[in-house]
mmCIF file of C-alpha atoms and ligand atoms in Angstrom:
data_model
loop_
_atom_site.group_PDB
_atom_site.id
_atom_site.type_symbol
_atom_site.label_atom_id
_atom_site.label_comp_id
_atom_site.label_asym_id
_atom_site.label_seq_id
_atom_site.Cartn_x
_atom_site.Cartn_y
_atom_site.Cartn_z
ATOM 1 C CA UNK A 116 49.023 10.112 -18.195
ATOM 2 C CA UNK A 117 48.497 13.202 -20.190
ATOM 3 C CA UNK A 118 46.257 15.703 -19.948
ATOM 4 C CA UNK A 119 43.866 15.141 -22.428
ATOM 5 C CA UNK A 120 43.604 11.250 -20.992
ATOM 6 C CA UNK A 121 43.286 12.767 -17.488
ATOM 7 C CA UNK A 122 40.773 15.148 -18.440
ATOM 8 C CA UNK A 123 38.728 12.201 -19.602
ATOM 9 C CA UNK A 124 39.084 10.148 -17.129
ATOM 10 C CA UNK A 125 37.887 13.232 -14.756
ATOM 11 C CA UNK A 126 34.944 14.010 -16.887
ATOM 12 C CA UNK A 127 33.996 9.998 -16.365
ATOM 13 C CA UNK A 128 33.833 10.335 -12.618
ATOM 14 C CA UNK A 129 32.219 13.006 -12.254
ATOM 15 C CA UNK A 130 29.788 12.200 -14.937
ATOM 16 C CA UNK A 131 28.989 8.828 -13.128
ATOM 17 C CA UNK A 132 28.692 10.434 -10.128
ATOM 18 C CA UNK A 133 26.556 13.052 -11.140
ATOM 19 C CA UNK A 134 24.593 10.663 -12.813
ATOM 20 C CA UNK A 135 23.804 7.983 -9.503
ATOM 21 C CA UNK A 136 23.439 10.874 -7.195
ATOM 22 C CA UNK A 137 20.035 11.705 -9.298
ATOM 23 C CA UNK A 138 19.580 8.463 -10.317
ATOM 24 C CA UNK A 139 18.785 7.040 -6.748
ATOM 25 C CA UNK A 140 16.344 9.476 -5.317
ATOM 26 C CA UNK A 141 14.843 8.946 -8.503
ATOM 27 C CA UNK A 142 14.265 5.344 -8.199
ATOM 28 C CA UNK A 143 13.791 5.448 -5.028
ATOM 29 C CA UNK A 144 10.619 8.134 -5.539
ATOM 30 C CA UNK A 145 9.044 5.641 -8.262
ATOM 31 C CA UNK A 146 9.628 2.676 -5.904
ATOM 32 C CA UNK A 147 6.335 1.803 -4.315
ATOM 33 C CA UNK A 148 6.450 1.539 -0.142
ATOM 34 C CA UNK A 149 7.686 -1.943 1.259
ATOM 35 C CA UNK A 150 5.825 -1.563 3.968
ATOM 36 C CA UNK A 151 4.424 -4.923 5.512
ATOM 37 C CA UNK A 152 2.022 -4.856 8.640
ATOM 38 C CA UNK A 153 2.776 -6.108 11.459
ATOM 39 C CA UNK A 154 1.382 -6.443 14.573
ATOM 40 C CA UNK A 155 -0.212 -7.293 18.122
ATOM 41 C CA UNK A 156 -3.552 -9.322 17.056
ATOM 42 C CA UNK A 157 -6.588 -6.946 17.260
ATOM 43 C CA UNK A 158 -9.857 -8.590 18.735
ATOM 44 C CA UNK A 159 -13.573 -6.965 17.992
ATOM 45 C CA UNK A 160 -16.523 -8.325 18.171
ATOM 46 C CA UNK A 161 -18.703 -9.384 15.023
ATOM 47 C CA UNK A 162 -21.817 -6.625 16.075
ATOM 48 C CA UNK A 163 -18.962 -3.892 15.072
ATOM 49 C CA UNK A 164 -18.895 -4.843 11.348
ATOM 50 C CA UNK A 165 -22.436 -5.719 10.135
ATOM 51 C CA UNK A 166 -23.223 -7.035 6.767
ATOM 52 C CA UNK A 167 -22.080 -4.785 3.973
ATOM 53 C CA UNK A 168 -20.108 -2.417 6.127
ATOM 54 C CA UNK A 169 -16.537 -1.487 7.003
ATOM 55 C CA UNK A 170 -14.865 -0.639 10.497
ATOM 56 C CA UNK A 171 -11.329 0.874 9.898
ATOM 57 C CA UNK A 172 -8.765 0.095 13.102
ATOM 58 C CA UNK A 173 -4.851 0.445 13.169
ATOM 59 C CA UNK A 174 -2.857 -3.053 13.049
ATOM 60 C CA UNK A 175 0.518 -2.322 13.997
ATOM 61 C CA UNK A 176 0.480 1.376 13.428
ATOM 62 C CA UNK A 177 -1.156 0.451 9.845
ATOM 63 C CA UNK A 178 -4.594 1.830 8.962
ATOM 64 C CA UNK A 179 -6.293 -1.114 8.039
ATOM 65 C CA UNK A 180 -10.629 -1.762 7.524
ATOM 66 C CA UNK A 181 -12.766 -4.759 8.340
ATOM 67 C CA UNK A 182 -15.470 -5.369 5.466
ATOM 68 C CA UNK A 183 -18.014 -7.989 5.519
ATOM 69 C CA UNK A 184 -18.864 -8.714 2.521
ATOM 70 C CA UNK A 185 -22.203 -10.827 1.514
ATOM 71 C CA UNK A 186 -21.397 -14.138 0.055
ATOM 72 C CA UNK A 187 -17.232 -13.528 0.433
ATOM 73 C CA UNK A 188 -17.738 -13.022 5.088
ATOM 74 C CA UNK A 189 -14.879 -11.053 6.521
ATOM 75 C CA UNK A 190 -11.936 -9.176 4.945
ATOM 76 C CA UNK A 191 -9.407 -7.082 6.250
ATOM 77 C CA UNK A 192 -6.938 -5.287 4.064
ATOM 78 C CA UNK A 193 -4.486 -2.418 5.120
ATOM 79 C CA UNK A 194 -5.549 0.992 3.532
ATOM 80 C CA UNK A 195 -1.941 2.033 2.136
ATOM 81 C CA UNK A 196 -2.173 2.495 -0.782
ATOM 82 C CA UNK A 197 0.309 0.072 -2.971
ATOM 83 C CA UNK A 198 1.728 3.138 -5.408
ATOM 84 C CA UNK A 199 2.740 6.051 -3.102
ATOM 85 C CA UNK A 200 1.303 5.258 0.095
ATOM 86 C CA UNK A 201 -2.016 7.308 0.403
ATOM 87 C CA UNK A 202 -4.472 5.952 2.492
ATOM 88 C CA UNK A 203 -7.441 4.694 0.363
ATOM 89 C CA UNK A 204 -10.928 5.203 1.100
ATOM 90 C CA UNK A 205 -13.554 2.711 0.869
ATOM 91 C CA UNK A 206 -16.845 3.476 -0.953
ATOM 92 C CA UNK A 207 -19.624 1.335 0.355
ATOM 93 C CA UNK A 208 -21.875 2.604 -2.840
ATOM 94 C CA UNK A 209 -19.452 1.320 -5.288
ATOM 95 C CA UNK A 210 -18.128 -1.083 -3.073
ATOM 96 C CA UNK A 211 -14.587 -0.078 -4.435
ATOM 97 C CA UNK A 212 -11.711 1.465 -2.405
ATOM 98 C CA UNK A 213 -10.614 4.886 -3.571
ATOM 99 C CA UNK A 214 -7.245 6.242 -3.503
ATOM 100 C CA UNK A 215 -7.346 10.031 -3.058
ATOM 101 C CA UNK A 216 -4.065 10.878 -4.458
ATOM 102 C CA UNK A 217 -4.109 9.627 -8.065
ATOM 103 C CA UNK A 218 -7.360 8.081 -8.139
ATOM 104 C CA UNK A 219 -6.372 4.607 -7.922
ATOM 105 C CA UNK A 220 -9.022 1.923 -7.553
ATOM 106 C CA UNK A 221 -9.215 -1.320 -5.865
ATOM 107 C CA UNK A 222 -11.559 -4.010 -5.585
ATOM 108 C CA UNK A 223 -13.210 -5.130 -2.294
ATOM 109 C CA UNK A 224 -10.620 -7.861 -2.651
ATOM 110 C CA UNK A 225 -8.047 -5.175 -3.109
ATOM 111 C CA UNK A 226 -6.950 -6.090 -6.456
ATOM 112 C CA UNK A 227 -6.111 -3.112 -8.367
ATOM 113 C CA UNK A 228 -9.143 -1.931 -10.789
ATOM 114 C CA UNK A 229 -7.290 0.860 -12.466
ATOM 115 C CA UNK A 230 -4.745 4.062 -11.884
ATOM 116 C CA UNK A 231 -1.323 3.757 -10.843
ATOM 117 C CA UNK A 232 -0.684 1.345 -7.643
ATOM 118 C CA UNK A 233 1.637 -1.494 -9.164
ATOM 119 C CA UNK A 234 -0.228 -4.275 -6.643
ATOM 120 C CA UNK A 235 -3.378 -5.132 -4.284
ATOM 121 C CA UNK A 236 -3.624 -3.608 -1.053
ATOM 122 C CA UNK A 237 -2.125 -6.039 1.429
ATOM 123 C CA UNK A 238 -4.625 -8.204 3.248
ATOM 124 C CA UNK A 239 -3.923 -8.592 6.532
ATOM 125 C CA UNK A 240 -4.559 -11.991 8.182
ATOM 126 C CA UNK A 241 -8.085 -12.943 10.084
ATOM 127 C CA UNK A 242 -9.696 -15.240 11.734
ATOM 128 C CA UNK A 243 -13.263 -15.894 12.750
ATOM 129 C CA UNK A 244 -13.468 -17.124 16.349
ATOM 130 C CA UNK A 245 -17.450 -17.231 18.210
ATOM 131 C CA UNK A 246 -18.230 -13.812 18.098
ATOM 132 C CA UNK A 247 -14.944 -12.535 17.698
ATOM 133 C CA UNK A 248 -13.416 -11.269 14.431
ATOM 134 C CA UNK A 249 -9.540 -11.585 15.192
ATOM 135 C CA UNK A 250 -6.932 -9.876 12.926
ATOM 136 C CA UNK A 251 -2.868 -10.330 12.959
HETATM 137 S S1 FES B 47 -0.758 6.976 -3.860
HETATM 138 FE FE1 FES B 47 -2.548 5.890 -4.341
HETATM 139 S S2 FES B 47 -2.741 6.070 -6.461
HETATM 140 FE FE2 FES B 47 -0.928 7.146 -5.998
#
């Protein structure tokens, strides 16, 4: 090998490193959160979330609401916000969840109206049992 092969062959490693080590933080920044909730089932009563209101709990260390919705009954979605990870803020005037960070905008359904966040906000599993409203 002579030099000027060597010196090629240097520049290419170090060009390829140079070029992963910002490539990965990168991609890893524009990534949205994979962050799933999980969970010991939460119990509360029906009384706590009366037509066309919201109760926000914590299901599995996730911040998560309880809407009841006329027509639709009981929804529970986690309030992470699908593009960075803000927590989102639910409007009962617009009846539209509101991301504080970049102004994302979800449905009460949590399908993404408009802004940045790549996907819905996760809904979290629920069932209706007597007077109970059990999540997880
Ligand atoms: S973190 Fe919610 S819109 Fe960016």
């Amino acid at each position: 090998m002579n030099r000027r092969s060597f010196l090629k062959s240097l520049t290419f490693i170090l060009g390829s490193t140079a070029v992963g080590a910002l490539a990965y933080p990168l991609a890893r920044f524009l990534a949205p959160p994979q962050v799933k909730a999980v969970g010991e089932k939460v119990s509360i009563n029906k009384s706590e979330v009366p037509l066309g209101e919201g109760k926000e709990i914590v299901f599995g260390g996730t911040p998560a609401i309880i809407l009841n919705v006329k027509g639709m009954g009981y929804l529970a979605l986690s309030r992470v916000c699908t593009h960075l990870g803000c927590l989102v803020e639910y409007n009962k005037e617009t009846n539209r969840f509101i991301c504080p960070c970049h102004a994302g905008t979800f449905n009460m359904e949590g399908n993404v109206l408009s802004g940045p966040p790549p996907k819905p906000l996760e809904k979290l599993p629920l069932d209706v049992q007597g007077d109970n409203i059990i999540i997880g």
